[in-house]
Structures are given as structure tokens and as C-alpha cells.
Amino acid sequence: MSFYVTRCYSSFVAITVCTMLLLTGGCAKIPERHPLPLEMSSKASVGDIPEARFWGDEWPKYSVEIFETYTETDFQQHFAGVYKQPHNYLAISGGGANGAFGAGLLAGWAAYGTRPKFTMVTGVSTGALTAPFAFLGAEYDETLKKLYTTITTKDIVEKRNVLSAAFGDSVADSAPLKRLLAQYITPELVEAIGREHQRGRRLFIGTLNLDAARSVIWNIGAIALSDFPGKMDLIHNLLLASASIPVAFPPVVINVSADGKIYDEIHVDGGTGSQVFVYPAAMDWREITQKLKVKDKPQVYVLRNSFIGSGYDQVERTVLPIASRAIDSLIRTQGIGDLYQILALCKRDGNEFNLAYIPSSFIEKPNEAFDKIYMSKLYQLGYEMGSKGYDWKKKPPGF
């Protein structure tokens, strides 16, 4: 999403100048916060759903209790769809409009005939938007194709005027994306996710809790299966939050309760904490697979909606190009670091590592943040790679 980041930083500089020149008046007021106190963080819940979320660097307590107390009969009953079965995990990275690559690869993989039914799907940012459809299977591939080949930037964001942005919380308004999520993430789809969760399959997406500066993993299936009356809006907000780039898009407020009081947390793009994840390193995944009597070696598929290499681009010696290039480099190298962590976890836990990414041979450039022509070509590239039987990489390049 470097194109959009560059534009955002251009706007940000203009806004900063205006802010220094203006004193006040005529600007939209940001609602006051009622932030969750630190001492309440361990007590806070969302919609009274115990399994709704956990920190991205911890083994959730409810999961530990399950694997310490469940009998074999319990596992057979509560994990009927994954017990004594092969396990296939799909992790989808961020990447903005480059999510078209992953959508195309998934569809091509299904056409080739070897795409498995995933035991678990995780997603961050654009990967979080793809994840619910990938989780439910190939019957939603046409929906993904439509999402990644027909939308434009105006379907995702609305530009704010200088005054609103200067005194607000972002350069752009993500209301169009929220409407798009409401259109595609329907009650029927959420109900289907809940049914699969009941069978033991898992759908997780990542956000970053800005107050704590820690990644949060959200259990979308548990939320979908719950009786929480606001679960539809919550799921829409979580998907929106996972894709909300700080400064570019507004942070998303998530209400939580603790000791009978309502507080708020603000969440932003999960990619600011991790570009892609499978499960926290703190989890003893071998114990999990042993208790579930997993058949064969679990397969981990990492779908990176980005390039691996940086490419060469002469940088103009002014603030914006320097900042843009540095941020692009930071995002890219963080994402590669995430790949190495996943590879290390696979080696530790006995899983098979599989990686796909955009090849350097794709040299098209977008004309806007979400360019239909660019995304259509990238989708087609992914589809062709998948439909020919993609040769998944067993390690990151250069390892």
C-alpha cells in the first residue's frame, strides 16, 4: 500500500502546516474517550464472550484450560471437524490492493484441485478482509474476485478536507469501507462461520491495541457463534480496524466492559504489530496437535500479498520521498522477519512451512491506491500461478 502511504504523508505534511497556522474553530470535534485503565486490562471483556480475543504474544488462558482439562471424549465432541484429521493452516498477510494476488492464487489453487479445507485461517489488514471468505471455501472465490477486481479507492476511503484532517484523527474517512464490509459480511456468512467454529475450525484476525501497543488476535468464529446482539457490528469493526492504517484511516473504537463499567479501546491496522501470523510463539502447538491426534504433518501455508525484494528506486532528496521509501523498507523487512519467525515455529513444532509471494517479474504500477486495472492483472497472475499447481517455497528466499 506504498502508493497510498505516500499520498497520506503528503497530506499529513500539509495538515501539519495548517495546524501550526490555525488556532481553532470550525472543525469537527473528536468524541471524548473513556479509555480502559491499565489495572482493568486483565478483567475487560467484549460482549461477555470469553473466547473473543487474546494477546498476540500469549497463550490464551481459556485455551490452556481446555488442553489441560479436556478428556478424549471432550476433544472428539468439541473439535469434531478437526479431530484425527490432517491439519492445514492458512496465514494471509497485509498488502492493501496487493490482496488481489492472494485472492487470485486461492481461486487458481481451487481450480487446480488440490486446495484443502483449512483447519485454521488467520489474516491481517487486507488479509483479514480475505480471511472470512477463504475460511468458508472456494464457493466464495467469485466474491473475492469481485472485491479485488471491481473496487476503486473511492469505494474504500473518502478524503477529508484540510481543516477536518488537521483537527481529526486521520487524513481520510474509512466509512466507504465500513459500508462495503456490511454489504459482504452478511448475517448468513457470519452464521456459516459460527457453524464451522462449532466443529473446531478457527478463524482469527489481528489488530493492534494502540493504548497497549500490542497485537490482539480476535476469534471471529467464537464471536459469530455467540449470542451477543451486537456481534455483526463488532465483526465489521474488527475487520475495519485490522485494515485501518494509522494516520491514513481513523482508529476504530471497540467498547469493552470491566467491573460493570464500559470503557473503550482504540485499534488500528494489525500490520503495525505483525504483517502475518499463524499463532503466538508462546503456544505449545505440539501439545495441541497431540491432543487433537492430528493425522500427518500439519501444513502451514503463508500467503504474502507483497514482494520479497525491495527493488531499486532512485530517491529524490526531499522529505516525502525519503519518508515514503524508509517506511516501505520498514514494512517490507518487518514482513520478512515475520516469515522467519513462522519458519522457526514450524521447525520447533513439527509443521511444514509453505510460502507464496508476488514474483519480481510483476512490474505493473498502480495509478491510485486501489487501481482496478492493476488489481485485475495481479489477480490474474495469482490465478495462473495457482491453477498451474504452484510450487510452494519451503523457506524464505536467501535463508
Tab-separated table of N, CA, C and O in Angstrom, residues 101 104-106 108-110 112-115 301-304 306 308 354-360 381-395 397:
chain	number	residue	atom	x	y	z
A	101	PHE	N	-3.601	-10.452	-5.346
A	101	PHE	CA	-2.744	-11.596	-5.641
A	101	PHE	C	-3.195	-12.826	-4.870
A	101	PHE	O	-3.367	-13.911	-5.435
A	104	GLY	N	-6.499	-14.235	-6.139
A	104	GLY	CA	-6.322	-14.969	-7.384
A	104	GLY	C	-5.654	-16.313	-7.172
A	104	GLY	O	-6.051	-17.325	-7.770
A	105	LEU	N	-4.631	-16.350	-6.312
A	105	LEU	CA	-3.927	-17.597	-6.044
A	105	LEU	C	-4.858	-18.631	-5.420
A	105	LEU	O	-4.836	-19.818	-5.791
A	106	LEU	N	-5.697	-18.193	-4.488
A	106	LEU	CA	-6.645	-19.108	-3.856
A	106	LEU	C	-7.614	-19.695	-4.877
A	106	LEU	O	-7.894	-20.902	-4.872
A	108	GLY	N	-7.170	-19.961	-8.165
A	108	GLY	CA	-6.432	-20.839	-9.068
A	108	GLY	C	-6.095	-22.162	-8.407
A	108	GLY	O	-6.163	-23.228	-9.040
A	109	TRP	N	-5.753	-22.114	-7.143
A	109	TRP	CA	-5.440	-23.314	-6.370
A	109	TRP	C	-6.658	-24.236	-6.324
A	109	TRP	O	-6.537	-25.454	-6.489
A	110	ALA	N	-7.831	-23.657	-6.111
A	110	ALA	CA	-9.069	-24.449	-6.100
A	110	ALA	C	-9.321	-25.058	-7.478
A	110	ALA	O	-9.737	-26.220	-7.601
A	112	TYR	N	-7.125	-25.879	-9.660
A	112	TYR	CA	-6.140	-26.946	-9.858
A	112	TYR	C	-6.583	-28.234	-9.162
A	112	TYR	O	-6.226	-29.334	-9.580
A	113	GLY	N	-7.356	-28.074	-8.093
A	113	GLY	CA	-7.945	-29.234	-7.443
A	113	GLY	C	-7.257	-29.748	-6.201
A	113	GLY	O	-7.651	-30.793	-5.668
A	114	THR	N	-6.249	-29.017	-5.694
A	114	THR	CA	-5.523	-29.504	-4.515
A	114	THR	C	-5.680	-28.598	-3.288
A	114	THR	O	-5.042	-28.848	-2.272
A	115	ARG	N	-6.487	-27.563	-3.410
A	115	ARG	CA	-6.659	-26.659	-2.263
A	115	ARG	C	-7.416	-27.381	-1.143
A	115	ARG	O	-8.516	-27.890	-1.359
A	301	TYR	N	0.507	-22.746	5.357
A	301	TYR	CA	0.602	-22.016	4.094
A	301	TYR	C	0.594	-20.520	4.401
A	301	TYR	O	-0.381	-20.000	4.959
A	302	VAL	N	1.668	-19.846	4.030
A	302	VAL	CA	1.782	-18.407	4.258
A	302	VAL	C	1.627	-17.694	2.923
A	302	VAL	O	2.422	-17.904	2.000
A	303	LEU	N	0.592	-16.876	2.821
A	303	LEU	CA	0.300	-16.158	1.588
A	303	LEU	C	0.691	-14.695	1.789
A	303	LEU	O	-0.003	-13.939	2.458
A	304	ARG	N	1.832	-14.334	1.221
A	304	ARG	CA	2.350	-12.968	1.381
A	304	ARG	C	1.877	-12.102	0.214
A	304	ARG	O	2.311	-12.302	-0.933
A	306	SER	N	2.675	-9.458	-1.127
A	306	SER	CA	3.711	-8.461	-1.345
A	306	SER	C	4.897	-9.122	-2.028
A	306	SER	O	4.925	-10.337	-2.217
A	308	ILE	N	9.095	-9.909	-2.106
A	308	ILE	CA	10.147	-10.184	-1.123
A	308	ILE	C	11.271	-9.158	-1.272
A	308	ILE	O	11.730	-8.566	-0.308
A	354	ASN	N	5.180	-23.529	4.065
A	354	ASN	CA	4.924	-23.303	2.641
A	354	ASN	C	4.674	-21.811	2.421
A	354	ASN	O	3.854	-21.216	3.126
A	355	LEU	N	5.345	-21.229	1.443
A	355	LEU	CA	5.271	-19.781	1.226
A	355	LEU	C	4.976	-19.443	-0.228
A	355	LEU	O	5.553	-20.021	-1.149
A	356	ALA	N	4.078	-18.463	-0.409
A	356	ALA	CA	3.816	-17.886	-1.733
A	356	ALA	C	3.925	-16.369	-1.622
A	356	ALA	O	3.548	-15.785	-0.599
A	357	TYR	N	4.430	-15.735	-2.666
A	357	TYR	CA	4.560	-14.275	-2.660
A	357	TYR	C	4.548	-13.768	-4.094
A	357	TYR	O	4.696	-14.538	-5.055
A	358	ILE	N	4.380	-12.459	-4.260
A	358	ILE	CA	4.329	-11.858	-5.595
A	358	ILE	C	5.729	-11.912	-6.218
A	358	ILE	O	6.692	-11.427	-5.612
A	359	PRO	N	5.854	-12.477	-7.397
A	359	PRO	CA	7.185	-12.564	-8.014
A	359	PRO	C	7.670	-11.205	-8.515
A	359	PRO	O	6.870	-10.330	-8.863
A	360	SER	N	8.968	-11.055	-8.563
A	360	SER	CA	9.565	-9.785	-9.004
A	360	SER	C	9.296	-9.508	-10.478
A	360	SER	O	9.458	-8.377	-10.946
A	381	LEU	N	-2.552	-12.897	-12.382
A	381	LEU	CA	-1.248	-13.516	-12.147
A	381	LEU	C	-1.355	-14.583	-11.059
A	381	LEU	O	-0.878	-15.708	-11.232
A	382	GLY	N	-1.993	-14.238	-9.933
A	382	GLY	CA	-2.168	-15.195	-8.854
A	382	GLY	C	-2.953	-16.409	-9.304
A	382	GLY	O	-2.614	-17.552	-8.967
A	383	TYR	N	-4.006	-16.166	-10.096
A	383	TYR	CA	-4.842	-17.276	-10.574
A	383	TYR	C	-4.033	-18.226	-11.457
A	383	TYR	O	-4.115	-19.458	-11.320
A	384	GLU	N	-3.253	-17.666	-12.370
A	384	GLU	CA	-2.448	-18.502	-13.265
A	384	GLU	C	-1.425	-19.312	-12.493
A	384	GLU	O	-1.206	-20.501	-12.779
A	385	MET	N	-0.802	-18.694	-11.485
A	385	MET	CA	0.177	-19.414	-10.669
A	385	MET	C	-0.490	-20.567	-9.916
A	385	MET	O	0.048	-21.675	-9.847
A	386	GLY	N	-1.674	-20.308	-9.355
A	386	GLY	CA	-2.370	-21.333	-8.594
A	386	GLY	C	-2.926	-22.442	-9.465
A	386	GLY	O	-2.854	-23.623	-9.106
A	387	SER	N	-3.458	-22.082	-10.620
A	387	SER	CA	-4.125	-23.070	-11.487
A	387	SER	C	-3.136	-24.002	-12.178
A	387	SER	O	-3.525	-25.062	-12.695
A	388	LYS	N	-1.860	-23.629	-12.190
A	388	LYS	CA	-0.838	-24.490	-12.789
A	388	LYS	C	-0.164	-25.390	-11.754
A	388	LYS	O	0.748	-26.149	-12.093
A	389	GLY	N	-0.621	-25.274	-10.513
A	389	GLY	CA	-0.015	-26.075	-9.455
A	389	GLY	C	1.197	-25.367	-8.878
A	389	GLY	O	2.341	-25.700	-9.200
A	390	TYR	N	0.944	-24.359	-8.028
A	390	TYR	CA	2.020	-23.524	-7.518
A	390	TYR	C	3.031	-24.341	-6.715
A	390	TYR	O	2.665	-25.188	-5.893
A	391	ASP	N	4.298	-24.087	-6.975
A	391	ASP	CA	5.384	-24.749	-6.260
A	391	ASP	C	5.695	-23.943	-4.992
A	391	ASP	O	6.490	-23.010	-5.020
A	392	TRP	N	5.036	-24.294	-3.888
A	392	TRP	CA	5.198	-23.536	-2.643
A	392	TRP	C	6.648	-23.574	-2.169
A	392	TRP	O	7.296	-24.629	-2.169
A	393	LYS	N	7.152	-22.424	-1.772
A	393	LYS	CA	8.520	-22.314	-1.306
A	393	LYS	C	8.628	-22.843	0.118
A	393	LYS	O	7.779	-22.544	0.973
A	394	LYS	N	9.687	-23.590	0.382
A	394	LYS	CA	9.859	-24.235	1.680
A	394	LYS	C	10.652	-23.396	2.676
A	394	LYS	O	10.829	-23.787	3.832
A	395	LYS	N	11.083	-22.245	2.234
A	395	LYS	CA	11.786	-21.299	3.115
A	395	LYS	C	11.792	-19.945	2.447
A	395	LYS	O	11.662	-19.855	1.214
A	397	PRO	N	13.265	-16.712	0.631
A	397	PRO	CA	14.454	-16.571	-0.222
A	397	PRO	C	15.640	-16.039	0.587
A	397	PRO	O	15.488	-15.180	1.449
